[in-house]
Amino acid sequence: MALAHPGFLLAGAAVNLTLVTPEKAIKLAANDFFRQLLMEDGMQQNLKMEMLAGCGAGMCQVVVTCPMEMLKIQLQDAGRLVHRQGSASAPSSSRSYTTRSAPTHKRPSATLIAWELLRTRGLSGLYKGLGATLLRDIPFSIIYFPLFANLNNLGFNERTGKASFAHSFMSGCVAGSIAAVTVTPLDVLKTRIQTLKKGLGEDSYSGITDCTRKIWIQEGPSALMKGAGCRALVIAPLFGIAQGVYFLGIGERILKCFE
């Protein structure tokens, strides 16, 4: 059996490191902007307005999220394809050795994939699955931001005028994990649609409805919840750290250095 190179476990890390910061910056700043726009000064917490602000934040962030996810998925999927190709090309003989060395597979880079998509499909190639990304990120933000605001408000300190870093961190973790698990079916659909190279016998999807129908019929409803636990483990600390740092005002201090 052909084994993928261990380096494929970190495939897509560079894309995440490069683009996750502007993505989270857009998401958090957009939510604050819409909250100030929709909620008057002195207004008590309003769930409907908080959900609308979250909706606006989710719509804004896809400018970065969609191409980031598109590139990350292709890089992470490369190892699976190499493994399948290696298995398919393996000799049928029962002998467990060969006189020729196994072929090496060069790992694709994000730059190469982005250039190929732009060359063959134009800018729309990087935004394949935009509808599915919106369908995932808008509900996520609608759930996450009001939930975080209410959880964080429980730790409000009148002396400092805000919650502690630890409380903000935990509020971000809890709100992030709940929102991540809730929208997992939408993340599964988005990932399937954005996977460009299909293995032998794998389905292609014409859109969100077609993807949902095929998964439901062929794999069952439980397939839509694949990876829910892993998403919660990743999203929880990610948003915990993001909200904790955001509430410490580190970004504002950095901006003041350039004034």
GROMACS .gro file of N, CA, C and O in nm, residues 46-159:
model
  456
   46ASN      N    1  -2.960   4.365   2.226
   46ASN     CA    2  -3.075   4.332   2.142
   46ASN      C    3  -3.036   4.215   2.053
   46ASN      O    4  -2.951   4.228   1.965
   47LEU      N    5  -3.097   4.100   2.077
   47LEU     CA    6  -3.058   3.978   2.008
   47LEU      C    7  -3.074   3.990   1.857
   47LEU      O    8  -2.987   3.946   1.780
   48LYS      N    9  -3.182   4.052   1.812
   48LYS     CA   10  -3.205   4.064   1.668
   48LYS      C   11  -3.098   4.149   1.601
   48LYS      O   12  -3.047   4.116   1.494
   49MET      N   13  -3.061   4.259   1.666
   49MET     CA   14  -2.958   4.347   1.610
   49MET      C   15  -2.821   4.278   1.613
   49MET      O   16  -2.741   4.293   1.520
   50GLU      N   17  -2.795   4.202   1.718
   50GLU     CA   18  -2.668   4.130   1.728
   50GLU      C   19  -2.659   4.024   1.619
   50GLU      O   20  -2.552   4.002   1.561
   51MET      N   21  -2.771   3.958   1.590
   51MET     CA   22  -2.773   3.857   1.484
   51MET      C   23  -2.754   3.921   1.347
   51MET      O   24  -2.684   3.866   1.261
   52LEU      N   25  -2.813   4.038   1.326
   52LEU     CA   26  -2.795   4.109   1.199
   52LEU      C   27  -2.650   4.155   1.182
   52LEU      O   28  -2.594   4.149   1.071
   53ALA      N   29  -2.590   4.200   1.292
   53ALA     CA   30  -2.449   4.241   1.287
   53ALA      C   31  -2.361   4.121   1.253
   53ALA      O   32  -2.267   4.131   1.172
   54GLY      N   33  -2.391   4.006   1.313
   54GLY     CA   34  -2.317   3.883   1.283
   54GLY      C   35  -2.334   3.842   1.138
   54GLY      O   36  -2.238   3.798   1.073
   55CYS      N   37  -2.453   3.859   1.085
   55CYS     CA   38  -2.481   3.829   0.945
   55CYS      C   39  -2.393   3.915   0.854
   55CYS      O   40  -2.333   3.865   0.757
   56GLY      N   41  -2.384   4.043   0.885
   56GLY     CA   42  -2.301   4.134   0.806
   56GLY      C   43  -2.154   4.096   0.812
   56GLY      O   44  -2.083   4.100   0.711
   57ALA      N   45  -2.108   4.056   0.932
   57ALA     CA   46  -1.968   4.015   0.948
   57ALA      C   47  -1.938   3.889   0.866
   57ALA      O   48  -1.834   3.879   0.801
   58GLY      N   49  -2.032   3.794   0.867
   58GLY     CA   50  -2.015   3.672   0.790
   58GLY      C   51  -2.008   3.697   0.641
   58GLY      O   52  -1.930   3.633   0.569
   59MET      N   53  -2.086   3.793   0.593
   59MET     CA   54  -2.084   3.827   0.450
   59MET      C   55  -1.954   3.894   0.411
   59MET      O   56  -1.901   3.870   0.302
   60CYS      N   57  -1.900   3.978   0.498
   60CYS     CA   58  -1.776   4.051   0.466
   60CYS      C   59  -1.654   3.960   0.464
   60CYS      O   60  -1.564   3.976   0.380
   61GLN      N   61  -1.648   3.863   0.554
   61GLN     CA   62  -1.527   3.784   0.568
   61GLN      C   63  -1.501   3.690   0.450
   61GLN      O   64  -1.388   3.648   0.427
   62VAL      N   65  -1.606   3.654   0.373
   62VAL     CA   66  -1.587   3.556   0.265
   62VAL      C   67  -1.496   3.609   0.155
   62VAL      O   68  -1.448   3.531   0.072
   63VAL      N   69  -1.472   3.740   0.152
   63VAL     CA   70  -1.377   3.796   0.054
   63VAL      C   71  -1.241   3.727   0.069
   63VAL      O   72  -1.172   3.699  -0.030
   64VAL      N   73  -1.204   3.696   0.194
   64VAL     CA   74  -1.078   3.628   0.222
   64VAL      C   75  -1.101   3.478   0.243
   64VAL      O   76  -1.022   3.395   0.198
   65THR      N   77  -1.209   3.442   0.310
   65THR     CA   78  -1.233   3.303   0.348
   65THR      C   79  -1.244   3.210   0.229
   65THR      O   80  -1.186   3.101   0.229
   66CYS      N   81  -1.319   3.250   0.126
   66CYS     CA   82  -1.345   3.160   0.014
   66CYS      C   83  -1.216   3.119  -0.059
   66CYS      O   84  -1.190   2.999  -0.074
   67PRO      N   85  -1.131   3.213  -0.103
   67PRO     CA   86  -1.006   3.169  -0.166
   67PRO      C   87  -0.913   3.096  -0.070
   67PRO      O   88  -0.842   3.004  -0.110
   68MET      N   89  -0.912   3.135   0.058
   68MET     CA   90  -0.829   3.067   0.157
   68MET      C   91  -0.869   2.920   0.169
   68MET      O   92  -0.785   2.830   0.165
   69GLU      N   93  -0.999   2.896   0.183
   69GLU     CA   94  -1.049   2.760   0.196
   69GLU      C   95  -1.027   2.681   0.067
   69GLU      O   96  -0.994   2.562   0.071
   70MET      N   97  -1.044   2.748  -0.046
   70MET     CA   98  -1.025   2.683  -0.176
   70MET      C   99  -0.883   2.629  -0.188
   70MET      O  100  -0.862   2.512  -0.226
   71LEU      N  101  -0.784   2.710  -0.159
   71LEU     CA  102  -0.644   2.669  -0.168
   71LEU      C  103  -0.610   2.565  -0.062
   71LEU      O  104  -0.541   2.466  -0.090
   72LYS      N  105  -0.658   2.584   0.058
   72LYS     CA  106  -0.627   2.492   0.167
   72LYS      C  107  -0.681   2.351   0.137
   72LYS      O  108  -0.612   2.251   0.159
   73ILE      N  109  -0.802   2.344   0.085
   73ILE     CA  110  -0.863   2.215   0.055
   73ILE      C  111  -0.785   2.140  -0.053
   73ILE      O  112  -0.762   2.020  -0.044
   74GLN      N  113  -0.741   2.213  -0.157
   74GLN     CA  114  -0.664   2.146  -0.264
   74GLN      C  115  -0.532   2.093  -0.211
   74GLN      O  116  -0.488   1.983  -0.247
   75LEU      N  117  -0.466   2.170  -0.124
   75LEU     CA  118  -0.338   2.127  -0.067
   75LEU      C  119  -0.356   2.006   0.025
   75LEU      O  120  -0.278   1.911   0.022
   76GLN      N  121  -0.460   2.008   0.107
   76GLN     CA  122  -0.484   1.898   0.199
   76GLN      C  123  -0.532   1.773   0.125
   76GLN      O  124  -0.508   1.661   0.169
   77ASP      N  125  -0.599   1.792   0.013
   77ASP     CA  126  -0.651   1.679  -0.063
   77ASP      C  127  -0.543   1.612  -0.148
   77ASP      O  128  -0.559   1.498  -0.191
   78ALA      N  129  -0.432   1.682  -0.170
   78ALA     CA  130  -0.326   1.628  -0.256
   78ALA      C  131  -0.269   1.497  -0.201
   78ALA      O  132  -0.242   1.404  -0.277
   79GLY      N  133  -0.253   1.489  -0.070
   79GLY     CA  134  -0.201   1.367  -0.009
   79GLY      C  135  -0.292   1.248  -0.029
   79GLY      O  136  -0.249   1.136  -0.056
   80ARG      N  137  -0.422   1.270  -0.019
   80ARG     CA  138  -0.520   1.163  -0.042
   80ARG      C  139  -0.514   1.112  -0.185
   80ARG      O  140  -0.518   0.991  -0.210
   81LEU      N  141  -0.500   1.205  -0.280
   81LEU     CA  142  -0.496   1.167  -0.421
   81LEU      C  143  -0.368   1.089  -0.453
   81LEU      O  144  -0.371   0.992  -0.527
   82VAL      N  145  -0.256   1.132  -0.394
   82VAL     CA  146  -0.130   1.060  -0.414
   82VAL      C  147  -0.143   0.918  -0.361
   82VAL      O  148  -0.099   0.821  -0.423
   83HIS      N  149  -0.205   0.903  -0.244
   83HIS     CA  150  -0.223   0.773  -0.182
   83HIS      C  151  -0.309   0.683  -0.270
   83HIS      O  152  -0.277   0.566  -0.292
   84ARG      N  153  -0.418   0.737  -0.322
   84ARG     CA  154  -0.509   0.659  -0.407
   84ARG      C  155  -0.441   0.619  -0.537
   84ARG      O  156  -0.456   0.507  -0.585
   85GLN      N  157  -0.366   0.714  -0.596
   85GLN     CA  158  -0.296   0.684  -0.722
   85GLN      C  159  -0.190   0.578  -0.700
   85GLN      O  160  -0.172   0.488  -0.783
   86GLY      N  161  -0.121   0.588  -0.586
   86GLY     CA  162  -0.018   0.488  -0.555
   86GLY      C  163  -0.077   0.350  -0.536
   86GLY      O  164  -0.022   0.250  -0.581
   87SER      N  165  -0.194   0.344  -0.470
   87SER     CA  166  -0.261   0.217  -0.447
   87SER      C  167  -0.310   0.158  -0.578
   87SER      O  168  -0.303   0.038  -0.601
   88ALA      N  169  -0.362   0.245  -0.666
   88ALA     CA  170  -0.416   0.198  -0.793
   88ALA      C  171  -0.307   0.146  -0.884
   88ALA      O  172  -0.329   0.053  -0.962
   89SER      N  173  -0.188   0.205  -0.876
   89SER     CA  174  -0.079   0.165  -0.964
   89SER      C  175   0.008   0.055  -0.906
   89SER      O  176   0.103   0.011  -0.967
   90ALA      N  177  -0.024   0.008  -0.784
   90ALA     CA  178   0.055  -0.096  -0.720
   90ALA      C  179   0.040  -0.227  -0.796
   90ALA      O  180  -0.068  -0.260  -0.845
   91PRO      N  181   0.147  -0.307  -0.808
   91PRO     CA  182   0.138  -0.433  -0.881
   91PRO      C  183   0.047  -0.532  -0.811
   91PRO      O  184   0.038  -0.533  -0.688
   92SER      N  185  -0.022  -0.612  -0.889
   92SER     CA  186  -0.116  -0.709  -0.834
   92SER      C  187  -0.047  -0.832  -0.780
   92SER      O  188  -0.109  -0.917  -0.716
   93SER      N  189   0.084  -0.850  -0.806
   93SER     CA  190   0.158  -0.965  -0.758
   93SER      C  191   0.160  -0.967  -0.606
   93SER      O  192   0.159  -0.864  -0.540
   94SER      N  193   0.164  -1.087  -0.550
   94SER     CA  194   0.164  -1.100  -0.405
   94SER      C  195   0.301  -1.077  -0.346
   94SER      O  196   0.317  -1.072  -0.225
   95ARG      N  197   0.404  -1.062  -0.431
   95ARG     CA  198   0.538  -1.036  -0.380
   95ARG      C  199   0.544  -0.898  -0.316
   95ARG      O  200   0.493  -0.801  -0.370
   96SER      N  201   0.608  -0.889  -0.202
   96SER     CA  202   0.606  -0.765  -0.122
   96SER      C  203   0.726  -0.676  -0.148
   96SER      O  204   0.754  -0.588  -0.070
   97TYR      N  205   0.800  -0.702  -0.258
   97TYR     CA  206   0.915  -0.617  -0.286
   97TYR      C  207   0.921  -0.588  -0.435
   97TYR      O  208   0.855  -0.652  -0.516
   98THR      N  209   1.000  -0.488  -0.469
   98THR     CA  210   1.017  -0.452  -0.608
   98THR      C  211   1.161  -0.408  -0.629
   98THR      O  212   1.225  -0.359  -0.535
   99THR      N  213   1.211  -0.423  -0.749
   99THR     CA  214   1.350  -0.385  -0.777
   99THR      C  215   1.362  -0.238  -0.812
   99THR      O  216   1.470  -0.184  -0.818
  100ARG      N  217   1.247  -0.172  -0.837
  100ARG     CA  218   1.250  -0.031  -0.872
  100ARG      C  219   1.203   0.054  -0.756
  100ARG      O  220   1.112   0.014  -0.682
  101SER      N  221   1.263   0.168  -0.741
  101SER     CA  222   1.222   0.258  -0.632
  101SER      C  223   1.088   0.319  -0.665
  101SER      O  224   1.053   0.340  -0.780
  102ALA      N  225   1.010   0.347  -0.560
  102ALA     CA  226   0.877   0.404  -0.579
  102ALA      C  227   0.888   0.545  -0.631
  102ALA      O  228   0.979   0.620  -0.594
  103PRO      N  229   0.795   0.586  -0.717
  103PRO     CA  230   0.801   0.721  -0.771
  103PRO      C  231   0.775   0.824  -0.664
  103PRO      O  232   0.698   0.802  -0.573
  104THR      N  233   0.842   0.934  -0.673
  104THR     CA  234   0.821   1.042  -0.576
  104THR      C  235   0.716   1.137  -0.629
  104THR      O  236   0.704   1.158  -0.749
  105HIS      N  237   0.640   1.196  -0.540
  105HIS     CA  238   0.532   1.287  -0.578
  105HIS      C  239   0.564   1.425  -0.523
  105HIS      O  240   0.580   1.442  -0.403
  106LYS      N  241   0.573   1.519  -0.610
  106LYS     CA  242   0.603   1.656  -0.569
  106LYS      C  243   0.476   1.720  -0.515
  106LYS      O  244   0.371   1.718  -0.579
  107ARG      N  245   0.486   1.777  -0.397
  107ARG     CA  246   0.369   1.841  -0.337
  107ARG      C  247   0.343   1.976  -0.404
  107ARG      O  248   0.435   2.054  -0.424
  108PRO      N  249   0.217   2.002  -0.436
  108PRO     CA  250   0.184   2.130  -0.498
  108PRO      C  251   0.194   2.243  -0.396
  108PRO      O  252   0.183   2.220  -0.276
  109SER      N  253   0.213   2.364  -0.444
  109SER     CA  254   0.218   2.479  -0.355
  109SER      C  255   0.092   2.562  -0.375
  109SER      O  256   0.024   2.553  -0.477
  110ALA      N  257   0.063   2.646  -0.275
  110ALA     CA  258  -0.054   2.733  -0.284
  110ALA      C  259  -0.042   2.830  -0.401
  110ALA      O  260  -0.139   2.859  -0.471
  111THR      N  261   0.081   2.880  -0.423
  111THR     CA  262   0.104   2.973  -0.534
  111THR      C  263   0.076   2.907  -0.668
  111THR      O  264   0.012   2.967  -0.756
  112LEU      N  265   0.122   2.783  -0.683
  112LEU     CA  266   0.101   2.709  -0.807
  112LEU      C  267  -0.047   2.684  -0.832
  112LEU      O  268  -0.097   2.702  -0.944
  113ILE      N  269  -0.118   2.643  -0.728
  113ILE     CA  270  -0.262   2.616  -0.741
  113ILE      C  271  -0.337   2.744  -0.774
  113ILE      O  272  -0.426   2.746  -0.860
  114ALA      N  273  -0.304   2.853  -0.704
  114ALA     CA  274  -0.371   2.982  -0.728
  114ALA      C  275  -0.348   3.029  -0.872
  114ALA      O  276  -0.442   3.074  -0.940
  115TRP      N  277  -0.224   3.018  -0.918
  115TRP     CA  278  -0.192   3.061  -1.055
  115TRP      C  279  -0.267   2.976  -1.157
  115TRP      O  280  -0.318   3.028  -1.256
  116GLU      N  281  -0.273   2.845  -1.134
  116GLU     CA  282  -0.341   2.756  -1.227
  116GLU      C  283  -0.491   2.786  -1.232
  116GLU      O  284  -0.553   2.785  -1.339
  117LEU      N  285  -0.549   2.814  -1.116
  117LEU     CA  286  -0.692   2.848  -1.111
  117LEU      C  287  -0.719   2.979  -1.184
  117LEU      O  288  -0.817   2.991  -1.259
  118LEU      N  289  -0.634   3.079  -1.162
  118LEU     CA  290  -0.650   3.208  -1.228
  118LEU      C  291  -0.632   3.195  -1.380
  118LEU      O  292  -0.702   3.258  -1.458
  119ARG      N  293  -0.536   3.111  -1.420
  119ARG     CA  294  -0.507   3.094  -1.563
  119ARG      C  295  -0.620   3.021  -1.636
  119ARG      O  296  -0.656   3.057  -1.748
  120THR      N  297  -0.674   2.919  -1.571
  120THR     CA  298  -0.774   2.835  -1.639
  120THR      C  299  -0.919   2.880  -1.615
  120THR      O  300  -1.004   2.860  -1.701
  121ARG      N  301  -0.945   2.940  -1.499
  121ARG     CA  302  -1.084   2.974  -1.464
  121ARG      C  303  -1.106   3.120  -1.433
  121ARG      O  304  -1.220   3.160  -1.407
  122GLY      N  305  -0.998   3.197  -1.428
  122GLY     CA  306  -1.013   3.337  -1.392
  122GLY      C  307  -1.033   3.354  -1.243
  122GLY      O  308  -1.019   3.259  -1.165
  123LEU      N  309  -1.070   3.475  -1.203
  123LEU     CA  310  -1.090   3.504  -1.060
  123LEU      C  311  -1.200   3.418  -1.000
  123LEU      O  312  -1.194   3.382  -0.881
  124SER      N  313  -1.298   3.380  -1.081
  124SER     CA  314  -1.408   3.296  -1.031
  124SER      C  315  -1.358   3.160  -0.984
  124SER      O  316  -1.424   3.095  -0.903
  125GLY      N  317  -1.242   3.116  -1.035
  125GLY     CA  318  -1.187   2.988  -0.991
  125GLY      C  319  -1.153   2.987  -0.843
  125GLY      O  320  -1.170   2.887  -0.774
  126LEU      N  321  -1.102   3.101  -0.793
  126LEU     CA  322  -1.068   3.112  -0.651
  126LEU      C  323  -1.193   3.125  -0.564
  126LEU      O  324  -1.187   3.105  -0.443
  127TYR      N  325  -1.305   3.162  -0.627
  127TYR     CA  326  -1.429   3.181  -0.552
  127TYR      C  327  -1.532   3.073  -0.583
  127TYR      O  328  -1.651   3.093  -0.562
  128LYS      N  329  -1.484   2.957  -0.630
  128LYS     CA  330  -1.573   2.842  -0.647
  128LYS      C  331  -1.626   2.801  -0.510
  128LYS      O  332  -1.552   2.793  -0.413
  129GLY      N  333  -1.754   2.777  -0.501
  129GLY     CA  334  -1.813   2.742  -0.372
  129GLY      C  335  -1.846   2.862  -0.286
  129GLY      O  336  -1.867   2.850  -0.165
  130LEU      N  337  -1.854   2.981  -0.349
  130LEU     CA  338  -1.884   3.104  -0.274
  130LEU      C  339  -2.020   3.093  -0.205
  130LEU      O  340  -2.034   3.132  -0.088
  131GLY      N  341  -2.118   3.041  -0.276
  131GLY     CA  342  -2.251   3.027  -0.217
  131GLY      C  343  -2.250   2.936  -0.095
  131GLY      O  344  -2.311   2.967   0.009
  132ALA      N  345  -2.177   2.824  -0.104
  132ALA     CA  346  -2.168   2.730   0.008
  132ALA      C  347  -2.091   2.792   0.124
  132ALA      O  348  -2.122   2.767   0.241
  133THR      N  349  -1.989   2.874   0.092
  133THR     CA  350  -1.912   2.941   0.197
  133THR      C  351  -1.998   3.042   0.272
  133THR      O  352  -1.994   3.051   0.395
  134LEU      N  353  -2.076   3.119   0.196
  134LEU     CA  354  -2.171   3.212   0.258
  134LEU      C  355  -2.273   3.138   0.344
  134LEU      O  356  -2.308   3.182   0.454
  135LEU      N  357  -2.320   3.025   0.292
  135LEU     CA  358  -2.421   2.945   0.362
  135LEU      C  359  -2.367   2.892   0.494
  135LEU      O  360  -2.443   2.870   0.588
  136ARG      N  361  -2.236   2.873   0.502
  136ARG     CA  362  -2.174   2.827   0.628
  136ARG      C  363  -2.139   2.944   0.719
  136ARG      O  364  -2.170   2.943   0.840
  137ASP      N  365  -2.074   3.048   0.665
  137ASP     CA  366  -2.017   3.154   0.748
  137ASP      C  367  -2.121   3.250   0.803
  137ASP      O  368  -2.102   3.305   0.913
  138ILE      N  369  -2.228   3.274   0.729
  138ILE     CA  370  -2.332   3.365   0.781
  138ILE      C  371  -2.402   3.304   0.902
  138ILE      O  372  -2.412   3.369   1.007
  139PRO      N  373  -2.452   3.177   0.895
  139PRO     CA  374  -2.511   3.118   1.015
  139PRO      C  375  -2.412   3.107   1.131
  139PRO      O  376  -2.449   3.125   1.247
  140PHE      N  377  -2.286   3.077   1.099
  140PHE     CA  378  -2.184   3.068   1.205
  140PHE      C  379  -2.176   3.200   1.280
  140PHE      O  380  -2.177   3.203   1.404
  141SER      N  381  -2.166   3.310   1.206
  141SER     CA  382  -2.152   3.442   1.270
  141SER      C  383  -2.279   3.484   1.342
  141SER      O  384  -2.272   3.550   1.446
  142ILE      N  385  -2.395   3.446   1.286
  142ILE     CA  386  -2.523   3.478   1.351
  142ILE      C  387  -2.532   3.409   1.487
  142ILE      O  388  -2.587   3.463   1.583
  143ILE      N  389  -2.478   3.287   1.495
  143ILE     CA  390  -2.479   3.213   1.622
  143ILE      C  391  -2.367   3.262   1.714
  143ILE      O  392  -2.389   3.288   1.832
  144TYR      N  393  -2.248   3.276   1.656
  144TYR     CA  394  -2.129   3.301   1.738
  144TYR      C  395  -2.131   3.436   1.810
  144TYR      O  396  -2.112   3.442   1.932
  145PHE      N  397  -2.151   3.545   1.736
  145PHE     CA  398  -2.134   3.677   1.796
  145PHE      C  399  -2.234   3.709   1.907
  145PHE      O  400  -2.195   3.757   2.014
  146PRO      N  401  -2.366   3.685   1.888
  146PRO     CA  402  -2.457   3.709   2.000
  146PRO      C  403  -2.428   3.620   2.120
  146PRO      O  404  -2.436   3.664   2.235
  147LEU      N  405  -2.392   3.492   2.092
  147LEU     CA  406  -2.362   3.400   2.202
  147LEU      C  407  -2.238   3.445   2.277
  147LEU      O  408  -2.237   3.447   2.401
  148PHE      N  409  -2.135   3.485   2.204
  148PHE     CA  410  -2.014   3.534   2.270
  148PHE      C  411  -2.042   3.659   2.352
  148PHE      O  412  -1.997   3.672   2.467
  149ALA      N  413  -2.118   3.754   2.294
  149ALA     CA  414  -2.147   3.880   2.364
  149ALA      C  415  -2.219   3.855   2.496
  149ALA      O  416  -2.186   3.917   2.598
  150ASN      N  417  -2.314   3.762   2.493
  150ASN     CA  418  -2.390   3.733   2.615
  150ASN      C  419  -2.307   3.657   2.717
  150ASN      O  420  -2.317   3.684   2.838
  151LEU      N  421  -2.226   3.563   2.672
  151LEU     CA  422  -2.138   3.490   2.764
  151LEU      C  423  -2.032   3.583   2.823
  151LEU      O  424  -2.003   3.578   2.943
  152ASN      N  425  -1.976   3.669   2.738
  152ASN     CA  426  -1.872   3.760   2.783
  152ASN      C  427  -1.928   3.863   2.881
  152ASN      O  428  -1.858   3.905   2.975
  153ASN      N  429  -2.053   3.901   2.861
  153ASN     CA  430  -2.117   4.000   2.949
  153ASN      C  431  -2.136   3.946   3.091
  153ASN      O  432  -2.145   4.024   3.186
  154LEU      N  433  -2.138   3.813   3.103
  154LEU     CA  434  -2.154   3.753   3.237
  154LEU      C  435  -2.031   3.780   3.323
  154LEU      O  436  -2.039   3.775   3.446
  155GLY      N  437  -1.918   3.806   3.259
  155GLY     CA  438  -1.794   3.832   3.334
  155GLY      C  439  -1.757   3.979   3.338
  155GLY      O  440  -1.641   4.012   3.368
  156PHE      N  441  -1.852   4.066   3.307
  156PHE     CA  442  -1.824   4.211   3.304
  156PHE      C  443  -1.780   4.261   3.441
  156PHE      O  444  -1.842   4.234   3.543
  157ASN      N  445  -1.668   4.333   3.442
  157ASN     CA  446  -1.613   4.389   3.565
  157ASN      C  447  -1.637   4.539   3.565
  157ASN      O  448  -1.584   4.611   3.480
  158GLU      N  449  -1.714   4.589   3.659
  158GLU     CA  450  -1.748   4.732   3.664
  158GLU      C  451  -1.625   4.819   3.689
  158GLU      O  452  -1.618   4.933   3.643
  159ARG      N  453  -1.527   4.764   3.759
  159ARG     CA  454  -1.407   4.843   3.790
  159ARG      C  455  -1.322   4.867   3.665
  159ARG      O  456  -1.275   4.976   3.642
   0.00000   0.00000   0.00000
